Short mmCIF file of C-alpha atoms and ligand atoms in Angstrom, two decimals:
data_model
loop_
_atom_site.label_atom_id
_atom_site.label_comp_id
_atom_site.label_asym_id
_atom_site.label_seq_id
_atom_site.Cartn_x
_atom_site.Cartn_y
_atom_site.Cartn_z
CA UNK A 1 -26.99 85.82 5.26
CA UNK A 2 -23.71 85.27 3.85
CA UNK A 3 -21.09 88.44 5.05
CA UNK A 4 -19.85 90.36 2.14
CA UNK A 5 -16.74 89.04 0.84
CA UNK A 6 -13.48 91.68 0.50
CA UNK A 7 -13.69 93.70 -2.58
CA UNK A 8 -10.05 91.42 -3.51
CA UNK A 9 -11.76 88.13 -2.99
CA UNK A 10 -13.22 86.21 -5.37
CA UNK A 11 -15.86 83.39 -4.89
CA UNK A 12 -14.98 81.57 -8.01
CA UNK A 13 -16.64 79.34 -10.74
CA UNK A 14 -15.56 76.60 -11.67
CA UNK A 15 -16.12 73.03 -13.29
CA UNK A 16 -15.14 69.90 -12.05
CA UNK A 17 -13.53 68.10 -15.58
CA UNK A 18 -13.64 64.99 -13.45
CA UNK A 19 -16.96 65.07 -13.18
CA UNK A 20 -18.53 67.18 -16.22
CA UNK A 21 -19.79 65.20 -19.07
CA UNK A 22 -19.26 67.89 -21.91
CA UNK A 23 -22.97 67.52 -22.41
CA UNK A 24 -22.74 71.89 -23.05
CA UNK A 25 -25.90 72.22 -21.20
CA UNK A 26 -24.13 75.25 -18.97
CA UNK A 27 -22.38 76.74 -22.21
CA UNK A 28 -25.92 76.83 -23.53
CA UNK A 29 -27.84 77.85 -20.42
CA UNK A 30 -25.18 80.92 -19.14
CA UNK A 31 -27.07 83.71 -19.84
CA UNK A 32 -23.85 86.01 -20.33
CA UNK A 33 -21.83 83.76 -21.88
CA UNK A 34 -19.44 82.70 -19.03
CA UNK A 35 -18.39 79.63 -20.00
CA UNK A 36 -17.02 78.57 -23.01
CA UNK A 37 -14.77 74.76 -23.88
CA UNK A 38 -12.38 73.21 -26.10
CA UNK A 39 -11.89 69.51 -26.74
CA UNK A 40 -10.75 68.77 -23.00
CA UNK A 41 -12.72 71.22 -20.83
CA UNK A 42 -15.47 73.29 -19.97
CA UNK A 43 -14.50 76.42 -18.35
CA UNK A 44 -15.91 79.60 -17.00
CA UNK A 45 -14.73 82.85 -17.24
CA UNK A 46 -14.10 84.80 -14.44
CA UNK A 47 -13.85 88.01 -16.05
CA UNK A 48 -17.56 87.39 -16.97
CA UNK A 49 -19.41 85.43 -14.72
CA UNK A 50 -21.48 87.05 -11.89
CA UNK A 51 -22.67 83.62 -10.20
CA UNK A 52 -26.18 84.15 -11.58
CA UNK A 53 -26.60 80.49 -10.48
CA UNK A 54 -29.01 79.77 -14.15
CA UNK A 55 -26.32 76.87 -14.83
CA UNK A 56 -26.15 74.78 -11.46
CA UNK A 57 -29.97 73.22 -12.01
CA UNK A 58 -29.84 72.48 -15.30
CA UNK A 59 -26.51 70.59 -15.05
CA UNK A 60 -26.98 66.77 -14.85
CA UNK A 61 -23.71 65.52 -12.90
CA UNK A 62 -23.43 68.88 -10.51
CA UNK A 63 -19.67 69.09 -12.13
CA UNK A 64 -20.67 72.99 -12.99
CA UNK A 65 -21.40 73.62 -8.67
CA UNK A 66 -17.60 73.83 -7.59
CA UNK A 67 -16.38 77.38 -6.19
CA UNK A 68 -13.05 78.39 -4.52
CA UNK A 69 -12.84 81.78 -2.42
CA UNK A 70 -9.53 83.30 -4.18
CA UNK A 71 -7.70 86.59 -4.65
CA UNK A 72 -8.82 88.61 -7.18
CA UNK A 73 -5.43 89.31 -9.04
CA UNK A 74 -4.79 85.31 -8.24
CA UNK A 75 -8.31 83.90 -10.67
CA UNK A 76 -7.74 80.69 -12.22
CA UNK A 77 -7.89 81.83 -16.54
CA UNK A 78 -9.75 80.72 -18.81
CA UNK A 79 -6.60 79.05 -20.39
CA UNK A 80 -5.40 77.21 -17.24
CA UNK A 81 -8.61 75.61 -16.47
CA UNK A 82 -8.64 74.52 -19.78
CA UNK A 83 -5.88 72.59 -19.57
CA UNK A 84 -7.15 70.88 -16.27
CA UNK A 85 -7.24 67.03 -15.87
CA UNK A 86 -8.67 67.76 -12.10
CA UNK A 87 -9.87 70.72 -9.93
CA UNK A 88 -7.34 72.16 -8.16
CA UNK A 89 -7.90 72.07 -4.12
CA UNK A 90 -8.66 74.87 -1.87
CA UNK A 91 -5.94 77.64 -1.19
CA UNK A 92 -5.82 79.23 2.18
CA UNK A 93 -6.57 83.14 1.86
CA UNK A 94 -3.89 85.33 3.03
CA UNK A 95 -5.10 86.80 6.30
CA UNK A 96 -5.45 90.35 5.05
CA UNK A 97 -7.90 89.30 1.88
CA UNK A 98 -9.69 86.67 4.58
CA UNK A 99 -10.62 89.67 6.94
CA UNK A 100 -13.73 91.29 5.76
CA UNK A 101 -13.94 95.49 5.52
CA UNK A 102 -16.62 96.87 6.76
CA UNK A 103 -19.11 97.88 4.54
CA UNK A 104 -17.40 95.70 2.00
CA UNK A 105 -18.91 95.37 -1.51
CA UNK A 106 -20.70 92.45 -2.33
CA UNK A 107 -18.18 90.61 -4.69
CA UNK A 108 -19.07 90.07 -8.58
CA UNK A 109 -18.97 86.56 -8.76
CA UNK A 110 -20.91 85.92 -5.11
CA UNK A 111 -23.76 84.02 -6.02
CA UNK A 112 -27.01 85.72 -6.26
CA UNK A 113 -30.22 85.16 -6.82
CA UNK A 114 -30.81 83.17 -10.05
CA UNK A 115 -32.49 85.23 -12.63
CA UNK A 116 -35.42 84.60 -14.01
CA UNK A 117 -35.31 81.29 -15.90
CA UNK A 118 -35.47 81.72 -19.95
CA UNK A 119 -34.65 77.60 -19.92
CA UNK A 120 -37.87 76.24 -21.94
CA UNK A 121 -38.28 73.40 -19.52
CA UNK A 122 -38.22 72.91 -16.07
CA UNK A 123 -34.90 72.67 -13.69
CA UNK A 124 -36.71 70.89 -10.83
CA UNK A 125 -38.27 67.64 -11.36
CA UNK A 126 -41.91 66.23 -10.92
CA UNK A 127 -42.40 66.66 -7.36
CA UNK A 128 -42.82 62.72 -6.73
CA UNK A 129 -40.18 61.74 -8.66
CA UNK A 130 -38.19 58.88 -6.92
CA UNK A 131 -34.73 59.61 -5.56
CA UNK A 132 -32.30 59.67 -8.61
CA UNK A 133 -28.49 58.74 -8.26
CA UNK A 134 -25.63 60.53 -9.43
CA UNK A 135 -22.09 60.00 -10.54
CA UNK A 136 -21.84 56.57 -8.40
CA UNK A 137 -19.18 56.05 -11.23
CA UNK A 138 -16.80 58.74 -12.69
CA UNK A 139 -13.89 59.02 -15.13
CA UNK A 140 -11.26 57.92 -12.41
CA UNK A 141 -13.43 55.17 -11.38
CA UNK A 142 -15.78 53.90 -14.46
CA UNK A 143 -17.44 50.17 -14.15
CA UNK A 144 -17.12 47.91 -16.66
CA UNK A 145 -20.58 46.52 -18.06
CA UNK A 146 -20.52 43.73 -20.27
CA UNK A 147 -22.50 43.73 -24.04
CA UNK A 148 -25.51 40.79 -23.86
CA UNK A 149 -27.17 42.55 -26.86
CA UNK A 150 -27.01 44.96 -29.82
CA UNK A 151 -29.25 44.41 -32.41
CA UNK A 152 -30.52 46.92 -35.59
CA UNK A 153 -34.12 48.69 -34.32
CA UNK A 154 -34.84 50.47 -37.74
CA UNK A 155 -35.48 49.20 -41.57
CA UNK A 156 -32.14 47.64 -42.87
CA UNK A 157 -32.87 49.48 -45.75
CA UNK A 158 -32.86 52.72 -44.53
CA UNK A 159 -30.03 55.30 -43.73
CA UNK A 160 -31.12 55.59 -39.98
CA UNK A 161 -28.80 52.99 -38.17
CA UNK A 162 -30.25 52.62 -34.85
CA UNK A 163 -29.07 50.04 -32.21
CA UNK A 164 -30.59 48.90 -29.44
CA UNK A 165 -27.96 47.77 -26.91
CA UNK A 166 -28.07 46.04 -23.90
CA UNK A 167 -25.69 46.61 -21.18
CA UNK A 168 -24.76 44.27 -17.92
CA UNK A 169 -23.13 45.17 -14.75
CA UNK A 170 -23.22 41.70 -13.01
CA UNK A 171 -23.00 42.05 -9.13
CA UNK A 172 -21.84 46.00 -9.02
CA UNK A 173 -24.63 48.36 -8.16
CA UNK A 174 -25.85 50.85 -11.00
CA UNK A 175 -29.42 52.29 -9.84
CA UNK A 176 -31.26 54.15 -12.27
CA UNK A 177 -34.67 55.93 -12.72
CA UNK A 178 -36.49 56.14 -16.28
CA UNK A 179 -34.85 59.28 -17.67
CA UNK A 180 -31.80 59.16 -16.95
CA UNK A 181 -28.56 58.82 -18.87
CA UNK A 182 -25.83 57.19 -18.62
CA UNK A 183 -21.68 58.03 -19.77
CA UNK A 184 -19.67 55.94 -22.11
CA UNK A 185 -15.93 56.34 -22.65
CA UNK A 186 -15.18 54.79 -26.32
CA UNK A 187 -11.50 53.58 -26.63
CA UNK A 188 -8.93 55.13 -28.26
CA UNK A 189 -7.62 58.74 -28.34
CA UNK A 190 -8.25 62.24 -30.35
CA UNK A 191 -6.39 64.30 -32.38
CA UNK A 192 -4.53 65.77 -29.61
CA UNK A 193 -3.85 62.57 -28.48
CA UNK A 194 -6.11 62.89 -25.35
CA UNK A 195 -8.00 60.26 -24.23
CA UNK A 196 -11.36 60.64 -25.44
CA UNK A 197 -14.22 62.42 -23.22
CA UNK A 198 -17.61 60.31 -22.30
CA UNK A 199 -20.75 60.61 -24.20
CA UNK A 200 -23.81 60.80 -22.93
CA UNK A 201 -27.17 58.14 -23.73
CA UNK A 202 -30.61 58.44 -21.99
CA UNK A 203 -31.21 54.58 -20.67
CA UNK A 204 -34.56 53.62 -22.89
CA UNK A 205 -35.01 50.67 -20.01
CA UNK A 206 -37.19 50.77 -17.33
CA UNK A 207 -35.35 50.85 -13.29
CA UNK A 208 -35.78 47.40 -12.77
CA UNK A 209 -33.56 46.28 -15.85
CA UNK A 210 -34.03 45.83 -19.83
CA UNK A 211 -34.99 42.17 -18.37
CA UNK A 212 -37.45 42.74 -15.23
CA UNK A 213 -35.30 41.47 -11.97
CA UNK A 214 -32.11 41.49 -13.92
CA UNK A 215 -28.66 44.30 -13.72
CA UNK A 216 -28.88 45.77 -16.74
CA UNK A 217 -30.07 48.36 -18.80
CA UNK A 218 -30.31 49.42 -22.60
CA UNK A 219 -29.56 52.30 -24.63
CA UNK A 220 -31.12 53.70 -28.38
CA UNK A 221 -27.96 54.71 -30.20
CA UNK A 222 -27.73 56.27 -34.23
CA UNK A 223 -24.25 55.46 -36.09
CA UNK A 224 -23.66 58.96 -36.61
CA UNK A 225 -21.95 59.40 -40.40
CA UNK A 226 -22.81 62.75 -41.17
CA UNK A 227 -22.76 65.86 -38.94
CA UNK A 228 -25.96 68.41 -38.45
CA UNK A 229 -24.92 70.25 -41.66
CA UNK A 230 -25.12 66.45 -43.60
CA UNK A 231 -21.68 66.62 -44.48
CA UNK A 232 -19.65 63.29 -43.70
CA UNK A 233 -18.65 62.72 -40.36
CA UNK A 234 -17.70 59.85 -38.21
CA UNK A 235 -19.15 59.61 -34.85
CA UNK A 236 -16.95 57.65 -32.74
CA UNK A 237 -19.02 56.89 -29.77
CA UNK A 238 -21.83 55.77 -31.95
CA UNK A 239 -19.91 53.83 -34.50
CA UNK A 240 -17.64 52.13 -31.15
CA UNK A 241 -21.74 51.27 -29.61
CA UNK A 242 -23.22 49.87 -32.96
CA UNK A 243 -20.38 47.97 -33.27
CA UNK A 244 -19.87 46.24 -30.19
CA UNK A 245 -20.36 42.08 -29.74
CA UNK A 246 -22.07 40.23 -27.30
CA UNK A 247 -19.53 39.95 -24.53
CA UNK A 248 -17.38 43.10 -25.11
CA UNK A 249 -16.85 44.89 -22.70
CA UNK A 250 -17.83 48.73 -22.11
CA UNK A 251 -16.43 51.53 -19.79
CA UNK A 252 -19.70 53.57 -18.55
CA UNK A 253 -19.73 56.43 -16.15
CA UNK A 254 -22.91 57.92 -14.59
CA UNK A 255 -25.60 57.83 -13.24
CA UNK A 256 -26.57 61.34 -14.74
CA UNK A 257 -29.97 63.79 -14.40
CA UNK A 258 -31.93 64.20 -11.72
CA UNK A 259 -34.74 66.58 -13.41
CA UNK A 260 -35.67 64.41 -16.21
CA UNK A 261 -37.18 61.93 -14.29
CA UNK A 262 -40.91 60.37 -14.33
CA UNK A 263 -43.71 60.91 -11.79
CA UNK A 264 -43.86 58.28 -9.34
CA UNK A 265 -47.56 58.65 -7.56
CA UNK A 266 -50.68 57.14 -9.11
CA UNK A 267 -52.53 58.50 -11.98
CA UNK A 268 -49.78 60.84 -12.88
CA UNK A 269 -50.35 61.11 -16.74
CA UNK A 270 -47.43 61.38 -19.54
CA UNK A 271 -47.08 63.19 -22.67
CA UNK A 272 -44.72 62.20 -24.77
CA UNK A 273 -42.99 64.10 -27.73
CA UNK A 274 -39.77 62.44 -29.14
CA UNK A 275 -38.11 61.91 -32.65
CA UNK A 276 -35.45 59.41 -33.75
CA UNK A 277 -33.41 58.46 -31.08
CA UNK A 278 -34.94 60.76 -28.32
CA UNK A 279 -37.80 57.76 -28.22
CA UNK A 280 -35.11 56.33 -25.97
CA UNK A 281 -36.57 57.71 -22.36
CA UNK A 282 -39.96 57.59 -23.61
CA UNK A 283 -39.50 54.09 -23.94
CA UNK A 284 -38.09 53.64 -20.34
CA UNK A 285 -41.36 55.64 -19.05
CA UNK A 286 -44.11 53.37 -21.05
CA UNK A 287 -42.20 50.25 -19.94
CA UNK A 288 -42.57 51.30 -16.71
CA UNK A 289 -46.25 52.21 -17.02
CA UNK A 290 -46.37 48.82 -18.76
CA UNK A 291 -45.05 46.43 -16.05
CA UNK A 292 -47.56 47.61 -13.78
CA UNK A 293 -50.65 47.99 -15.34
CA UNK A 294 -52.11 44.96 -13.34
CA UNK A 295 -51.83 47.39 -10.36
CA UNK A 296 -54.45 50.09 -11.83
CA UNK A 297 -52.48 52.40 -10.93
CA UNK A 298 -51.45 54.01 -14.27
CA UNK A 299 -52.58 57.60 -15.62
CA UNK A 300 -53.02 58.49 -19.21
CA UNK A 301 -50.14 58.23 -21.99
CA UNK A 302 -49.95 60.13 -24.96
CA UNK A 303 -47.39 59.56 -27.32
CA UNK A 304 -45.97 61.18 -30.05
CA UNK A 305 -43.46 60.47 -32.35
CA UNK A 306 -41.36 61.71 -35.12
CA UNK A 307 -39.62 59.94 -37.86
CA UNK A 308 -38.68 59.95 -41.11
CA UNK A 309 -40.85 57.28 -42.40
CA UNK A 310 -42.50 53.80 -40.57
CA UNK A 311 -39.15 51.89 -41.57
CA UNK A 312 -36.70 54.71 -39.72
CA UNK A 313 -39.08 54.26 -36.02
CA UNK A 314 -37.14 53.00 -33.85
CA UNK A 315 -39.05 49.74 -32.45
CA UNK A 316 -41.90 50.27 -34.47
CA UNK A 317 -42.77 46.71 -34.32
CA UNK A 318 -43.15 46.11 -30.11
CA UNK A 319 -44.43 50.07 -30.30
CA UNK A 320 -47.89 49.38 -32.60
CA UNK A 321 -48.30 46.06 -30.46
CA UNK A 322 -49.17 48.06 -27.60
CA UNK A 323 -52.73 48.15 -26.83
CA UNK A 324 -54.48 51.42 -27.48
CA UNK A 325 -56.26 51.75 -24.24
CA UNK A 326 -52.50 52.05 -22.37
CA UNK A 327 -51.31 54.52 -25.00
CA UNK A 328 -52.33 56.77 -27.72
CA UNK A 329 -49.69 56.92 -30.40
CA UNK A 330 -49.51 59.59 -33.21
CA UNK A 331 -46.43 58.77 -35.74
CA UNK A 332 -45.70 62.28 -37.58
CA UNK A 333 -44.00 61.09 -41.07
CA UNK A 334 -41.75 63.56 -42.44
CA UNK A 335 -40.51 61.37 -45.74
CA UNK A 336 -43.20 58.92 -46.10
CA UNK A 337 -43.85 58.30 -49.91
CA UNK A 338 -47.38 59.47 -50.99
CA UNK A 339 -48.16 60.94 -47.79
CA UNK A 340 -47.90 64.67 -46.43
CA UNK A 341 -45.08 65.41 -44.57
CA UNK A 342 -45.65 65.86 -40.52
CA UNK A 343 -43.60 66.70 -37.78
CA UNK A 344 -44.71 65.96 -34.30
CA UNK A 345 -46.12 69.49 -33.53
CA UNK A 346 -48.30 69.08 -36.29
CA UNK A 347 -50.19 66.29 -34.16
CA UNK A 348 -50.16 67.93 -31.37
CA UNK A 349 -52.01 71.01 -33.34
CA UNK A 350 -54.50 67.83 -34.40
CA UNK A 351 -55.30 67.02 -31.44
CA UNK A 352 -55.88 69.86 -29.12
CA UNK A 353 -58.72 68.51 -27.29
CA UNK A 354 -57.15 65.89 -25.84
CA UNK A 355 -53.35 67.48 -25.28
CA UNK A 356 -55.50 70.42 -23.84
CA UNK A 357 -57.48 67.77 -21.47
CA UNK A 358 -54.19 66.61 -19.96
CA UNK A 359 -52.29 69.84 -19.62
CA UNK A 360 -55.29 70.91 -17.46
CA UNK A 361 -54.62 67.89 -15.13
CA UNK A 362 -52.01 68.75 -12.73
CA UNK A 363 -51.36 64.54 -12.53
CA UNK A 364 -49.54 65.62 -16.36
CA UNK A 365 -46.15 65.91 -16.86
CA UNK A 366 -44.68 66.65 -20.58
CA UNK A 367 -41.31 65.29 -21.79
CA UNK A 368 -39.77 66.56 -25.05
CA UNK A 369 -36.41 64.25 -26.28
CA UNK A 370 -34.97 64.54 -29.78
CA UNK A 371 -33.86 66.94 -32.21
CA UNK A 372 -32.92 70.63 -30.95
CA UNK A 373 -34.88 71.96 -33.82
CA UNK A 374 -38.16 70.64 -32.32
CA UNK A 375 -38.16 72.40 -28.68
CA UNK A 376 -39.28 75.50 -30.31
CA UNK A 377 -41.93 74.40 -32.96
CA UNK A 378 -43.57 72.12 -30.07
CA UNK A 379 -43.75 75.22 -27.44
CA UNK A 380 -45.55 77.12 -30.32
CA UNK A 381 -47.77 74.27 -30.91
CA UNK A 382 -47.92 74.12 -27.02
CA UNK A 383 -48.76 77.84 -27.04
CA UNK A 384 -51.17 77.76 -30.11
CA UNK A 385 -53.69 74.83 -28.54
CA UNK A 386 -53.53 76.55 -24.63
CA UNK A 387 -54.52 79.87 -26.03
CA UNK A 388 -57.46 78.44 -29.13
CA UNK A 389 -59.56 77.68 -25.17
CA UNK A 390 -58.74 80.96 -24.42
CA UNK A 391 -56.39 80.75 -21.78
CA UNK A 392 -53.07 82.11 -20.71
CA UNK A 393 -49.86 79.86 -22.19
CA UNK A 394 -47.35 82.10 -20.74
CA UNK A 395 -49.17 81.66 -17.19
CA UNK A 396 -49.27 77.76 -17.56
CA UNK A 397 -45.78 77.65 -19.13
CA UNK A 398 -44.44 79.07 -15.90
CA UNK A 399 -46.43 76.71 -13.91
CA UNK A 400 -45.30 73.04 -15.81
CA UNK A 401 -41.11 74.65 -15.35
CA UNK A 402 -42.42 75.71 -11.67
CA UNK A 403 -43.85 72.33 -10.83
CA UNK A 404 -41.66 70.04 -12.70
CA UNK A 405 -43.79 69.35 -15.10
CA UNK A 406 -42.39 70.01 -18.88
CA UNK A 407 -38.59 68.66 -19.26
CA UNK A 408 -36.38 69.17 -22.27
CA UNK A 409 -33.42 66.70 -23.80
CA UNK A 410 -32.65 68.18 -26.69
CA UNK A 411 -29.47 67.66 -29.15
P1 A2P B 501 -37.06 65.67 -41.69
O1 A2P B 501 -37.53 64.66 -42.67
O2 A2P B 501 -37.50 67.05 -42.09
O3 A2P B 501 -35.60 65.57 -41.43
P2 A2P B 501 -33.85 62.25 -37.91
O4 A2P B 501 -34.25 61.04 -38.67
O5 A2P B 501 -32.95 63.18 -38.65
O6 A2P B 501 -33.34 61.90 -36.55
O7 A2P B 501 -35.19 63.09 -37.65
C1 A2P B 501 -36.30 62.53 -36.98
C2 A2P B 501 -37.54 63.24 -37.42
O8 A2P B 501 -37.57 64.58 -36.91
C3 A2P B 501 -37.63 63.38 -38.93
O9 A2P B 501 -38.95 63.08 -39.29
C4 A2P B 501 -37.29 64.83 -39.17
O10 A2P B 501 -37.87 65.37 -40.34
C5 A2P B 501 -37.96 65.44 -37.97
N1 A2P B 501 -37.56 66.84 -37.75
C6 A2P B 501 -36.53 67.53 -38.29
N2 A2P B 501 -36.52 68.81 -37.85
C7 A2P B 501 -37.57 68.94 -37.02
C8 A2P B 501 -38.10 70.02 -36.27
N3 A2P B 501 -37.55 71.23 -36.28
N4 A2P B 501 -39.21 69.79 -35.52
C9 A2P B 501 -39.78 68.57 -35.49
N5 A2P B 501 -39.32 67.51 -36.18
C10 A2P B 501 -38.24 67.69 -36.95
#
C-alpha cells in the first residue's frame, strides 16, 4: 500500500493536451465536476477533484492518467493549465514536504478507489478482444495519409451529407482494431488564432484495410451545417473531410479506444444499435464477420439501425445486399413518408425474443454508436424486454459493463 502522502502534498490531476483529443468524455464522466475546458484545453480542478479514478477508463488516448506529487499552496490552476501547449515535467519536492509525518492524512486528491460506475456502458472491453494500439501518432508527430476515395453514401437528394472516405498510409505502420477511432487535424486556425484541435472518427473498415491486404482504412463522416439546436453552423472538420480529393493529403493522429473493441473468439455474437453516422464501427465489425465467414467461425449479428428515411442510410445499398442468414437488419424510419415513425428502440421492443435470446448468451456483446439522445431510450428498451421474462435488468446491466459486454459512443 501506497504511504500516506504529507497533509502539504498534493498528488495532482492532470491532462496531457498533447495527447487528449477533446473528445469531453472525462468532463462528462467526472462525477464532481472536476474538470472543465475551453477551446485549447481540458483541465481539472484541483480544488475539486479527489482522484476518484471514474475518468481514467473511460478515456480513449490515456491523456486524462498524468499526476505530479506537488505542494499544496504550489497546484497548477485551473487557468494555467488552460493555457498549456504541453505538460509541464516533474518538480523535485522540497525535502521537508517529501518526508512523510507520521500518521499523516491521506491526501484529497490520492487516488482511491473508483466509485461505483454510473457510466451506462462498460470501461473494460470484451475479454478477448485483440490487443488495441494507442497514440502511435500524436499532435507533435501526426502521419500524413493520403485521400484514394471520398464518395457521397446517402440520397443526393437528401439533407444528410455523408461521405465515405478512404484514407492511405503507404509504408508507415497504423494498426487498428474494428472500433476504434482515429484523429484528424483540419488546416487552418480558430478564432483565437490557435491552431485547430483534432477530431475524432470511429474507422467503419475492418483491421486488415478498407481493401483486404491493403494500408488503409475508411471513415463515415456528416458535413455538419447546423448545430444540435438546428441553427446554422459550419463544421470545419466535416466540411475540410467531405471536401477532400483523391490525392490530398490528411494529417491523422491516433490510434484511439481500447474498450470499444469487438470480440475476437468464435461464436461471439453482436448486437448492433447505431443511427446516422454511428453505423460507422458497426460497419467495421460486420466486415469483419464478413471476410471470414468461410471459416464457420462467426456468431449471430443483429443489426439495428436508425435513420431518417431509406435515402439518408448510410450504405443502404451494399447493407440490404447482405444475406439474411449473416445478419438480421431492422431499419427504424423516423421521416419516412406514409409510414410510422420508429426509432431503433422501438425494434428492439419488437423483437424481444430474439434480443432476449442473445443477451442470455454470454458469447453477446452489445454496441450502441450514434446520437446521445438514444443511449437512454435503448437502456429502457434494454430494461423493458429483460424484465417482460421476468428477470433482473439491473443485475444483467452490471454484468454486460462488468464483462465488457455493452459499449457506448455516443455524440
Ligand atoms: P428524427 O427524425 O426524430 O430526427 P440524424 O439523421 O439526425 O443523424 O438522426 C438519425 C436518426 O436517429 C433519425 O431517424 C432520428 O430521428 C433518430 N433519432 C433522433 N433522436 C433519437 C433518439 N433520442 N433515440 C433514437 N433515435 C433518435
Amino acid at each position: 500500500m501506497n504511504a500516506p502522502l504529507p497533509a502539504e502534498v498534493l498528488k495532482q490531476h492532470l491532462i496531457d493536451p498533447e495527447i487528449c483529443i477533446r473528445c469531453n468524455t472525462c468532463e462528462e464522466t467526472c462525477p464532481i465536476k472536476a474538470i472543465t475546458h475551453d477551446s485549447n484545453n481540458y483541465v481539472v480542478d484541483p480544488e475539486i477533484c479527489n482522484g476518484c479514478m471514474a475518468c481514467v477508463p473511460p478515456c480513449p488516448t490515456g491523456a486524462i492518467d498524468n499526476w505530479r506529487l506537488m505542494v499544496r499552496a504550489e497546484a497548477y490552476g485551473v487557468q494555467e493549465q488552460l493555457g498549456w501547449e504541453e505538460l509541464p515535467g516533474e518538480k523535485a519536492l522540497p525535502e521537508t514536504a517529501a518526508a512523510a509525518p507520521a500518521g499523516g492524512e491521506p491526501d484529497a486528491q490520492q487516488p482511491v478507489a473508483p466509485a461505483p460506475s454510473t457510466a451506462p456502458g462498460a470501461t473494460v472491453p470484451p475479454w478477448s478482444a485483440a490487443h488495441p494500439y494507442v497514440n502511435l501518432y500524436t499532435h507533435k508527430t501526426p502521419m500524413t495519409a493520403t485521400v484514394v476515395g471520398n464518395y457521397r453514401v446517402t440520397g443526393a437528394d437528401t439533407e444528410s451529407d455523408i461521405h465515405h472516405i478512404v484514407l492511405d498510409f503507404g509504408d508507415l505502420p497504423f494498426p487498428v482494431l474494428e472500433g476504434q477511432s482515429i484523429g484528424i487535424l483540419p488546416p487552418g486556425v480558430d478564432a483565437q488564432g490557435r491552431a485547430h484541435h483534432a477530431r475524432q472518427y470511429s474507422l467503419a473498415s475492418p483491421r486488415d484495410g478498407e481493401r483486404a491486404g491493403y494500408n488503409n482504412l475508411s471513415l463515415t463522416v456528416k458535413r455538419v451545417t447546423e448545430d444540435h439546436a438546428g441553427a446554422a453552423a459550419h463544421g470545419v472538420c466535416s466540411n475540410y473531410l467531405c471536401d477532400l480529393a483523391k490525392n490530398d493529403k490528411v494529417q491523422v493522429i491516433g490510434p484511439f479506444g481500447h474498450t470499444f473493441l469487438m470480440p475476437n473468439h468464435p461464436r461471439a455474437n453482436l448486437i448492433m444499435i447505431c443511427t446516422g453516422t454511428g453505423s460507422a464501427p458497426m460497419r467495421a465489425m460486420t466486415e469483419r464477420y464478413r471476410r471470414r465467414i468461410e471459416t464457420g467461425e462467426n456468431g449471430r449479428l443483429l443489426l439495428f439501425f436508425g435513420a431518417r428515411t431509406e435515402r439518408e442510410l448510410p450504405y443502404f445499398g451494399p447493407l440490404m445486399k447482405l444475406p439474411r442468414d449473416f445478419i438480421d437488419i431492422n431499419l427504424a424510419l423516423s421521416r419516412e413518408a406514409g409510414q410510422p415513425k420508429r426509432y431503433v428502440q422501438d425494434l428492439i421492443r419488437d423483437r424481444a425474443g430474439v434480443v432476449r435470446e442473445l443477451l442470455a448468451d454470454r458469447n453477446t456483446c452489445i454496441y450502441v454508436c450514434g446520437l446521445k439522445g438514444m443511449e437512454v431510450g435503448v437502456l429502457d428498451a434494454l430494461r423493458d424486454v429483460t424484465m417482460q421474462a421476468g428477470q433482473d435488468w439491473s443485475i444483467l446491466h452490471d454484468a454486460l459493463r462488468r464483462e465488457g459486454r455493452l459499449h457506448f459512443e455516443t455524440y
